mmCIF file of C-alpha atoms in Angstrom:
data_model
loop_
_atom_site.group_PDB
_atom_site.id
_atom_site.type_symbol
_atom_site.label_atom_id
_atom_site.label_comp_id
_atom_site.label_asym_id
_atom_site.label_seq_id
_atom_site.Cartn_x
_atom_site.Cartn_y
_atom_site.Cartn_z
ATOM 1 C CA UNK N 1481 -0.048 -0.090 -0.057
ATOM 2 C CA UNK N 1482 1.282 3.331 -0.974
ATOM 3 C CA UNK N 1483 1.139 6.310 1.315
ATOM 4 C CA UNK N 1484 0.053 9.639 -0.214
ATOM 5 C CA UNK N 1485 1.267 13.146 1.185
ATOM 6 C CA UNK N 1486 -1.699 15.154 2.455
ATOM 7 C CA UNK N 1487 0.000 18.284 1.341
ATOM 8 C CA UNK N 1488 2.157 18.886 -1.644
ATOM 9 C CA UNK N 1489 5.788 19.424 -0.838
ATOM 10 C CA UNK N 1490 6.708 22.841 0.453
ATOM 11 C CA UNK N 1491 8.331 25.297 -1.955
ATOM 12 C CA UNK N 1492 9.992 28.291 -0.527
ATOM 13 C CA UNK N 1493 9.384 31.630 -2.260
ATOM 14 C CA UNK N 1494 12.437 33.627 -3.622
ATOM 15 C CA UNK N 1495 13.885 36.029 -1.279
ATOM 16 C CA UNK N 1496 12.369 39.463 -1.866
ATOM 17 C CA UNK N 1497 14.876 41.913 -3.494
ATOM 18 C CA UNK N 1498 16.023 44.648 -1.249
ATOM 19 C CA UNK N 1499 16.852 47.783 -2.565
ATOM 20 C CA UNK N 1500 20.247 49.462 -1.577
ATOM 21 C CA UNK N 1501 18.750 53.036 -1.087
ATOM 22 C CA UNK N 1502 21.028 53.959 1.835
ATOM 23 C CA UNK N 1503 23.777 55.979 -0.034
ATOM 24 C CA UNK N 1504 21.072 58.205 -1.992
ATOM 25 C CA UNK N 1505 19.101 58.657 1.360
ATOM 26 C CA UNK N 1506 22.480 59.593 3.142
ATOM 27 C CA UNK N 1507 23.315 61.905 0.455
ATOM 28 C CA UNK N 1508 20.178 64.031 0.673
ATOM 29 C CA UNK N 1509 20.364 64.187 4.576
ATOM 30 C CA UNK N 1510 24.143 64.952 4.363
ATOM 31 C CA UNK N 1511 23.569 67.805 1.981
ATOM 32 C CA UNK N 1512 20.661 69.339 4.096
ATOM 33 C CA UNK N 1513 22.911 68.977 6.968
ATOM 34 C CA UNK N 1514 25.543 70.889 5.289
ATOM 35 C CA UNK N 1515 23.206 73.422 4.267
ATOM 36 C CA UNK N 1516 21.917 73.882 7.759
ATOM 37 C CA UNK N 1517 25.616 74.006 8.902
ATOM 38 C CA UNK N 1518 26.113 77.104 6.745
ATOM 39 C CA UNK N 1519 23.864 79.018 9.077
ATOM 40 C CA UNK N 1520 25.695 78.156 12.253
ATOM 41 C CA UNK N 1521 29.007 80.170 12.991
ATOM 42 C CA UNK N 1522 30.848 77.130 14.709
ATOM 43 C CA UNK N 1523 29.586 74.772 12.111
ATOM 44 C CA UNK N 1524 31.021 76.590 9.252
ATOM 45 C CA UNK N 1525 34.181 74.753 9.255
ATOM 46 C CA UNK N 1526 32.129 71.355 9.179
ATOM 47 C CA UNK N 1527 30.261 72.197 5.839
ATOM 48 C CA UNK N 1528 33.178 71.082 3.711
ATOM 49 C CA UNK N 1529 33.755 67.622 5.168
ATOM 50 C CA UNK N 1530 29.918 67.089 5.366
ATOM 51 C CA UNK N 1531 29.460 68.353 1.737
ATOM 52 C CA UNK N 1532 32.272 65.939 0.709
ATOM 53 C CA UNK N 1533 30.552 63.052 2.326
ATOM 54 C CA UNK N 1534 27.278 63.881 0.646
ATOM 55 C CA UNK N 1535 28.981 64.134 -2.711
ATOM 56 C CA UNK N 1536 30.742 60.656 -2.187
ATOM 57 C CA UNK N 1537 27.215 58.995 -1.022
ATOM 58 C CA UNK N 1538 25.648 60.837 -3.881
ATOM 59 C CA UNK N 1539 27.877 59.327 -6.408
ATOM 60 C CA UNK N 1540 27.745 55.900 -4.998
ATOM 61 C CA UNK N 1541 23.591 56.225 -4.641
ATOM 62 C CA UNK N 1542 23.617 57.223 -8.692
ATOM 63 C CA UNK N 1543 25.859 54.382 -9.692
ATOM 64 C CA UNK N 1544 23.663 51.837 -7.752
ATOM 65 C CA UNK N 1545 20.591 53.370 -9.591
ATOM 66 C CA UNK N 1546 21.974 53.078 -12.726
ATOM 67 C CA UNK N 1547 22.902 49.380 -12.030
ATOM 68 C CA UNK N 1548 19.222 48.833 -10.774
ATOM 69 C CA UNK N 1549 20.437 47.970 -7.159
ATOM 70 C CA UNK N 1550 18.740 51.058 -5.861
ATOM 71 C CA UNK N 1551 15.245 52.664 -6.545
ATOM 72 C CA UNK N 1552 15.890 56.352 -5.376
ATOM 73 C CA UNK N 1553 18.310 57.576 -8.093
ATOM 74 C CA UNK N 1554 16.412 61.019 -8.074
ATOM 75 C CA UNK N 1555 16.978 61.482 -4.361
ATOM 76 C CA UNK N 1556 20.799 60.501 -4.690
ATOM 77 C CA UNK N 1557 21.155 63.044 -7.543
ATOM 78 C CA UNK N 1558 19.407 65.715 -5.531
ATOM 79 C CA UNK N 1559 21.988 64.990 -2.644
ATOM 80 C CA UNK N 1560 24.967 65.137 -5.134
ATOM 81 C CA UNK N 1561 24.121 68.478 -6.654
ATOM 82 C CA UNK N 1562 22.969 70.120 -3.531
ATOM 83 C CA UNK N 1563 26.154 68.792 -1.768
ATOM 84 C CA UNK N 1564 28.245 70.010 -4.664
ATOM 85 C CA UNK N 1565 26.272 73.586 -4.773
ATOM 86 C CA UNK N 1566 26.994 74.148 -1.034
ATOM 87 C CA UNK N 1567 30.480 72.884 -0.747
ATOM 88 C CA UNK N 1568 32.341 74.020 -3.686
ATOM 89 C CA UNK N 1569 31.560 77.612 -3.019
ATOM 90 C CA UNK N 1570 32.099 77.033 0.632
ATOM 91 C CA UNK N 1571 35.507 75.614 0.012
ATOM 92 C CA UNK N 1572 36.438 78.437 -2.342
ATOM 93 C CA UNK N 1573 35.383 81.017 0.328
ATOM 94 C CA UNK N 1574 37.585 79.177 3.038
ATOM 95 C CA UNK N 1575 40.545 79.205 0.881
ATOM 96 C CA UNK N 1576 40.293 82.597 0.028
ATOM 97 C CA UNK N 1577 39.572 83.480 3.579
ATOM 98 C CA UNK N 1578 42.909 81.314 4.629
ATOM 99 C CA UNK N 1579 44.971 83.041 1.837
ATOM 100 C CA UNK N 1580 43.728 86.462 2.832
ATOM 101 C CA UNK N 1581 44.664 85.789 6.665
ATOM 102 C CA UNK N 1582 47.914 84.237 5.776
ATOM 103 C CA UNK N 1583 48.941 87.528 3.492
ATOM 104 C CA UNK N 1584 47.580 89.770 6.366
ATOM 105 C CA UNK N 1585 49.773 88.309 9.178
ATOM 106 C CA UNK N 1586 52.965 87.627 6.815
#
């Protein structure tokens, strides 16, 4: 006598694909943070490092979105552009300020 299974054999579903959206989100958050730091006198020197981190995260996020690993390519692009728009003029101003102070005290 053969024994029949009461239930069909269990087939597991494929694991859901998780997007890697962290870099794009971090780019936008860091860009907004660097924008907020421009308004604080003590935080003005932190604008450049936070902005550079925003640019790096934005580049990583855009590349992941182009490969299809992330779904927030627009967020990464906005973080990249905003970080660049804030960081480059601030870095130029700080360099101008440092050179001016050096020449004034030399």
